[in-house]
Amino acid sequence: MLKVIILGTSSALSSSEIDNTYLAITYRNETILIDCAGSPTYKLLKAGINLSSINNIIITHAHVDHIYGLPSLIHNFWLGKRKKDINIFANLSTLEIIKNLIELHQLDKYLSQFKINYQVILEKENNLFFDNSEISIISSPACHSTPSFALKFIYKNNNKTLVYSGDTGPCASVSNLAQSTNMLIHETMCPQGSIDFTLETHTSALEVGQIANNCQVDKLILIHYDQSLLDNINTALNEIRKSYSKEVIIAKEFDCYYL
Ligand SMILES: [Zn+2]
Ligand SMILES: [Zn+2]
């Protein structure tokens, strides 16, 4: 069974109710961490995830809310006497920033105990970069203010798929990736009605409903939202319902979803 565990749900601006977005995918005894916001060890352990089950970390882009927990996690791996190497997947510019962060925090001196293998994710559509007997992972570029990508997980045991948009405005390459997916976890900043400008690098509730409908997804899960989405939840859901009639879930911290 492939399980998605939500570790945070907010946009870059967190609040007393919501913390920055990141998530984990578990299958077999493996965990893949997607992005790394605050207090990762606390969040992972609280979610029942053993740190030693993490062999692969994917960082969708270099914005601070997606990356700032990574130095702490690497440090905690060392304090926890980790011996296994870890793979970090990101695009080239993000990998450079990760390497700088590791250096800035002087974590490289700990890396005799375990190694970080940096894996470049190419900025092209339908980029298959991870494949084993149970899952494949494909990336496609997103439309954001810095190079970023969306991810598609194909679970081979039942051929079901999950797409995570990362940070993005409405974007053809993300929609292509999300066509007919079983589960779409899509960033949704706020209701369209609560802003007086066009979001180009993020997605409104009105837009995410149109995307979910056009892509014919079975289930839509909202993530990376502002407090204003929670404060105006009926407005947001009404906007989504203008286009999309299937199941809509507002992701909450420590929610689990199954493929
Ligand atoms: Zn973000
Ligand atoms: Zn961002």
Tab-separated table of C-alpha atoms and ligand atoms in Angstrom:
chain	number	residue	atom	x	y	z
A	1	MET	CA	0.000	0.000	0.000
A	2	LEU	CA	1.258	3.484	-0.821
A	3	LYS	CA	0.517	5.994	1.906
A	4	VAL	CA	0.750	9.782	1.842
A	5	ILE	CA	1.362	11.506	5.171
A	6	ILE	CA	0.849	15.258	5.406
A	7	LEU	CA	3.470	16.973	7.579
A	8	GLY	CA	2.325	20.550	7.000
A	9	THR	CA	-0.251	22.399	4.920
A	10	SER	CA	0.345	26.156	4.881
A	11	SER	CA	1.681	28.536	2.279
A	12	ALA	CA	5.001	30.252	3.031
A	13	LEU	CA	3.198	32.426	5.597
A	14	SER	CA	2.252	30.012	8.385
A	15	SER	CA	-0.167	30.838	11.224
A	16	SER	CA	-1.097	29.546	14.681
A	17	GLU	CA	-3.259	26.909	12.961
A	18	ILE	CA	-1.143	25.803	10.009
A	19	ASP	CA	2.517	25.007	9.450
A	20	ASN	CA	4.531	25.016	6.202
A	21	THR	CA	3.816	22.375	3.594
A	22	TYR	CA	5.730	19.129	3.268
A	23	LEU	CA	4.751	15.495	2.996
A	24	ALA	CA	6.007	11.936	3.082
A	25	ILE	CA	5.216	8.968	0.874
A	26	THR	CA	5.649	5.527	2.407
A	27	TYR	CA	5.544	2.115	0.753
A	28	ARG	CA	7.025	-1.168	1.924
A	29	ASN	CA	9.396	0.046	4.664
A	30	GLU	CA	10.593	3.013	2.655
A	31	THR	CA	9.823	6.686	3.105
A	32	ILE	CA	10.295	9.375	0.475
A	33	LEU	CA	10.256	12.875	1.943
A	34	ILE	CA	8.940	15.631	-0.324
A	35	ASP	CA	10.274	19.045	0.716
A	36	CYS	CA	11.445	19.724	4.237
A	37	ALA	CA	9.941	22.506	6.349
A	38	GLY	CA	10.196	23.052	10.100
A	39	SER	CA	10.946	20.567	12.909
A	40	PRO	CA	11.267	17.576	10.567
A	41	THR	CA	12.390	15.038	13.190
A	42	TYR	CA	9.539	15.976	15.529
A	43	LYS	CA	6.986	15.848	12.727
A	44	LEU	CA	8.253	12.589	11.222
A	45	LEU	CA	8.401	10.770	14.567
A	46	LYS	CA	4.998	12.112	15.544
A	47	ALA	CA	3.665	10.746	12.250
A	48	GLY	CA	5.123	7.326	13.115
A	49	ILE	CA	7.884	7.507	10.520
A	50	ASN	CA	11.278	6.086	11.485
A	51	LEU	CA	14.102	8.356	10.303
A	52	SER	CA	16.064	5.324	9.098
A	53	SER	CA	13.263	4.513	6.623
A	54	ILE	CA	14.102	7.706	4.681
A	55	ASN	CA	16.494	7.001	1.828
A	56	ASN	CA	15.273	9.607	-0.633
A	57	ILE	CA	14.398	13.286	-0.238
A	58	ILE	CA	12.904	15.322	-3.087
A	59	ILE	CA	13.062	19.118	-2.841
A	60	THR	CA	10.642	20.691	-5.349
A	61	HIS	CA	12.266	24.144	-5.302
A	62	ALA	CA	14.529	26.420	-3.319
A	63	HIS	CA	11.965	28.701	-1.654
A	64	VAL	CA	12.681	28.921	2.039
A	65	ASP	CA	9.408	27.296	3.192
A	66	HIS	CA	10.301	24.091	1.282
A	67	ILE	CA	13.892	23.768	2.322
A	68	TYR	CA	14.617	25.351	5.701
A	69	GLY	CA	14.175	22.137	7.721
A	70	LEU	CA	16.738	20.233	5.654
A	71	PRO	CA	19.887	21.287	7.582
A	72	SER	CA	18.187	20.251	10.840
A	73	LEU	CA	17.200	16.871	9.391
A	74	ILE	CA	20.742	16.209	8.141
A	75	HIS	CA	22.099	17.223	11.553
A	76	ASN	CA	19.595	14.912	13.279
A	77	PHE	CA	20.575	12.033	10.977
A	78	TRP	CA	24.120	12.509	12.248
A	79	LEU	CA	23.083	12.818	15.911
A	80	GLY	CA	21.012	9.647	15.420
A	81	LYS	CA	24.208	7.894	14.211
A	82	ARG	CA	22.914	7.317	10.705
A	83	LYS	CA	25.333	5.270	8.598
A	84	LYS	CA	23.290	4.915	5.392
A	85	ASP	CA	23.788	7.342	2.514
A	86	ILE	CA	20.880	9.592	1.586
A	87	ASN	CA	19.762	10.676	-1.901
A	88	ILE	CA	18.605	14.259	-2.371
A	89	PHE	CA	16.771	14.940	-5.642
A	90	ALA	CA	16.270	18.509	-6.901
A	91	ASN	CA	16.868	20.620	-9.963
A	92	LEU	CA	20.371	21.977	-10.524
A	93	SER	CA	19.834	25.463	-9.059
A	94	THR	CA	18.123	24.047	-5.951
A	95	LEU	CA	20.930	21.513	-5.421
A	96	GLU	CA	23.441	24.385	-5.420
A	97	ILE	CA	21.461	26.139	-2.683
A	98	ILE	CA	21.180	22.899	-0.671
A	99	LYS	CA	24.951	22.412	-0.884
A	100	ASN	CA	25.436	26.024	0.283
A	101	LEU	CA	23.042	25.471	3.203
A	102	ILE	CA	24.926	22.338	4.256
A	103	GLU	CA	28.203	24.276	4.106
A	104	LEU	CA	26.789	27.338	5.848
A	105	HIS	CA	25.711	25.174	8.774
A	106	GLN	CA	29.074	23.383	8.685
A	107	LEU	CA	27.311	20.049	8.300
A	108	ASP	CA	29.776	18.777	5.723
A	109	LYS	CA	32.160	17.819	8.543
A	110	TYR	CA	29.585	15.220	9.670
A	111	LEU	CA	29.394	13.645	6.257
A	112	SER	CA	32.121	11.108	6.885
A	113	GLN	CA	29.507	9.056	8.752
A	114	PHE	CA	27.108	8.959	5.776
A	115	LYS	CA	27.135	10.535	2.330
A	116	ILE	CA	24.654	12.751	0.543
A	117	ASN	CA	24.165	11.697	-3.072
A	118	TYR	CA	22.915	14.719	-5.005
A	119	GLN	CA	20.657	13.695	-7.900
A	120	VAL	CA	19.741	16.224	-10.573
A	121	ILE	CA	16.130	16.429	-11.723
A	122	LEU	CA	16.038	17.692	-15.296
A	123	GLU	CA	13.719	20.564	-16.118
A	124	LYS	CA	11.714	18.737	-18.787
A	125	GLU	CA	8.223	17.290	-19.037
A	126	ASN	CA	7.483	13.657	-18.152
A	127	ASN	CA	10.930	13.169	-16.682
A	128	LEU	CA	11.125	9.667	-15.203
A	129	PHE	CA	13.811	9.940	-12.519
A	130	PHE	CA	12.995	7.184	-10.029
A	131	ASP	CA	11.921	3.650	-10.825
A	132	ASN	CA	11.914	0.398	-8.884
A	133	SER	CA	9.720	-2.719	-8.715
A	134	GLU	CA	6.987	-0.873	-6.781
A	135	ILE	CA	6.911	2.767	-7.811
A	136	SER	CA	7.908	5.169	-10.557
A	137	ILE	CA	8.233	8.909	-10.052
A	138	ILE	CA	7.941	11.403	-12.894
A	139	SER	CA	8.519	15.175	-12.737
A	140	SER	CA	7.271	17.995	-14.957
A	141	PRO	CA	8.077	21.698	-14.666
A	142	ALA	CA	5.624	23.857	-12.707
A	143	CYS	CA	4.869	27.575	-13.272
A	144	HIS	CA	6.392	29.318	-10.296
A	145	SER	CA	8.648	32.274	-9.514
A	146	THR	CA	11.708	30.029	-9.293
A	147	PRO	CA	12.377	26.694	-11.075
A	148	SER	CA	10.009	24.148	-9.527
A	149	PHE	CA	8.342	20.897	-10.539
A	150	ALA	CA	5.288	18.748	-9.960
A	151	LEU	CA	5.560	15.033	-9.185
A	152	LYS	CA	3.602	11.985	-10.301
A	153	PHE	CA	3.845	8.727	-8.337
A	154	ILE	CA	2.770	5.544	-10.087
A	155	TYR	CA	2.147	2.679	-7.675
A	156	LYS	CA	2.733	-0.460	-9.711
A	157	ASN	CA	0.851	-2.880	-7.434
A	158	ASN	CA	-2.499	-1.398	-8.447
A	159	ASN	CA	-1.503	1.032	-11.213
A	160	LYS	CA	-2.935	3.974	-9.300
A	161	THR	CA	-1.375	7.417	-9.481
A	162	LEU	CA	-0.884	10.424	-7.265
A	163	VAL	CA	0.135	13.873	-8.477
A	164	TYR	CA	1.540	16.583	-6.195
A	165	SER	CA	1.634	20.008	-7.850
A	166	GLY	CA	4.298	21.642	-5.707
A	167	ASP	CA	4.078	25.439	-5.842
A	168	THR	CA	2.573	26.511	-9.152
A	169	GLY	CA	0.125	28.710	-10.964
A	170	PRO	CA	-2.242	27.028	-13.416
A	171	CYS	CA	0.166	25.323	-15.770
A	172	ALA	CA	-0.208	23.116	-18.872
A	173	SER	CA	2.702	20.823	-17.992
A	174	VAL	CA	1.290	20.175	-14.495
A	175	SER	CA	-2.176	19.556	-15.956
A	176	ASN	CA	-0.708	17.130	-18.489
A	177	LEU	CA	0.936	15.246	-15.646
A	178	ALA	CA	-2.329	15.203	-13.654
A	179	GLN	CA	-4.577	13.863	-16.439
A	180	SER	CA	-6.915	11.181	-15.000
A	181	THR	CA	-4.900	10.791	-11.838
A	182	ASN	CA	-6.544	9.066	-8.870
A	183	MET	CA	-5.410	11.688	-6.386
A	184	LEU	CA	-4.348	15.272	-7.054
A	185	ILE	CA	-2.714	17.119	-4.163
A	186	HIS	CA	-2.667	20.676	-5.457
A	187	GLU	CA	-1.565	23.920	-3.926
A	188	THR	CA	-4.505	26.285	-3.400
A	189	MET	CA	-3.491	29.645	-2.000
A	190	CYS	CA	-6.869	31.257	-1.252
A	191	PRO	CA	-10.284	31.932	-2.769
A	192	GLN	CA	-10.117	33.896	-6.025
A	193	GLY	CA	-12.634	36.308	-4.481
A	194	SER	CA	-10.274	37.291	-1.674
A	195	ILE	CA	-7.568	38.699	-3.942
A	196	ASP	CA	-7.604	41.758	-6.150
A	197	PHE	CA	-4.839	40.608	-8.488
A	198	THR	CA	-4.153	37.560	-10.633
A	199	LEU	CA	-2.050	34.865	-9.036
A	200	GLU	CA	0.375	33.664	-11.658
A	201	THR	CA	2.760	31.681	-9.534
A	202	HIS	CA	0.099	30.243	-7.215
A	203	THR	CA	-3.396	28.825	-7.736
A	204	SER	CA	-6.753	30.067	-6.425
A	205	ALA	CA	-9.675	27.866	-5.330
A	206	LEU	CA	-11.587	28.804	-8.484
A	207	GLU	CA	-8.657	27.755	-10.643
A	208	VAL	CA	-7.958	24.488	-8.804
A	209	GLY	CA	-11.579	23.426	-9.385
A	210	GLN	CA	-11.162	24.044	-13.109
A	211	ILE	CA	-7.869	22.127	-13.151
A	212	ALA	CA	-9.338	19.131	-11.267
A	213	ASN	CA	-12.320	19.057	-13.620
A	214	ASN	CA	-10.264	19.417	-16.805
A	215	CYS	CA	-7.853	16.718	-15.655
A	216	GLN	CA	-10.732	14.419	-14.608
A	217	VAL	CA	-9.139	13.547	-11.299
A	218	ASP	CA	-10.908	11.224	-8.846
A	219	LYS	CA	-10.024	13.131	-5.710
A	220	LEU	CA	-8.711	16.652	-5.064
A	221	ILE	CA	-6.706	17.490	-1.956
A	222	LEU	CA	-5.954	21.151	-1.190
A	223	ILE	CA	-2.587	22.044	0.319
A	224	HIS	CA	-0.149	24.998	0.645
A	225	TYR	CA	-2.984	27.354	1.565
A	226	ASP	CA	-3.119	30.705	3.334
A	227	GLN	CA	-4.989	31.189	6.600
A	228	SER	CA	-7.463	33.178	4.456
A	229	LEU	CA	-8.556	29.937	2.775
A	230	LEU	CA	-9.498	28.443	6.145
A	231	ASP	CA	-11.185	31.691	7.189
A	232	ASN	CA	-13.260	31.679	3.980
A	233	ILE	CA	-13.635	27.963	3.476
A	234	ASN	CA	-17.213	28.058	2.193
A	235	THR	CA	-16.285	30.670	-0.417
A	236	ALA	CA	-13.343	28.497	-1.490
A	237	LEU	CA	-15.430	25.309	-1.722
A	238	ASN	CA	-18.162	27.138	-3.662
A	239	GLU	CA	-15.547	28.324	-6.150
A	240	ILE	CA	-14.267	24.758	-6.588
A	241	ARG	CA	-17.808	23.390	-6.946
A	242	LYS	CA	-18.431	25.672	-9.938
A	243	SER	CA	-16.290	23.245	-11.963
A	244	TYR	CA	-15.522	20.116	-9.956
A	245	SER	CA	-18.090	17.821	-8.363
A	246	LYS	CA	-16.042	14.894	-7.008
A	247	GLU	CA	-14.382	14.515	-3.605
A	248	VAL	CA	-12.514	17.551	-2.212
A	249	ILE	CA	-10.388	17.322	0.937
A	250	ILE	CA	-8.627	20.168	2.736
A	251	ALA	CA	-5.362	18.588	3.865
A	252	LYS	CA	-4.693	18.712	7.598
A	253	GLU	CA	-1.394	18.052	9.370
A	254	PHE	CA	-0.862	14.288	9.908
A	255	ASP	CA	-3.691	13.308	7.549
A	256	CYS	CA	-2.969	10.008	5.749
A	257	TYR	CA	-4.262	9.112	2.306
A	258	TYR	CA	-3.882	5.770	0.549
A	259	LEU	CA	-3.479	4.778	-3.083
B	1	ZN	ZN	5.815	27.449	-0.901
B	2	ZN	ZN	7.470	28.576	-3.733
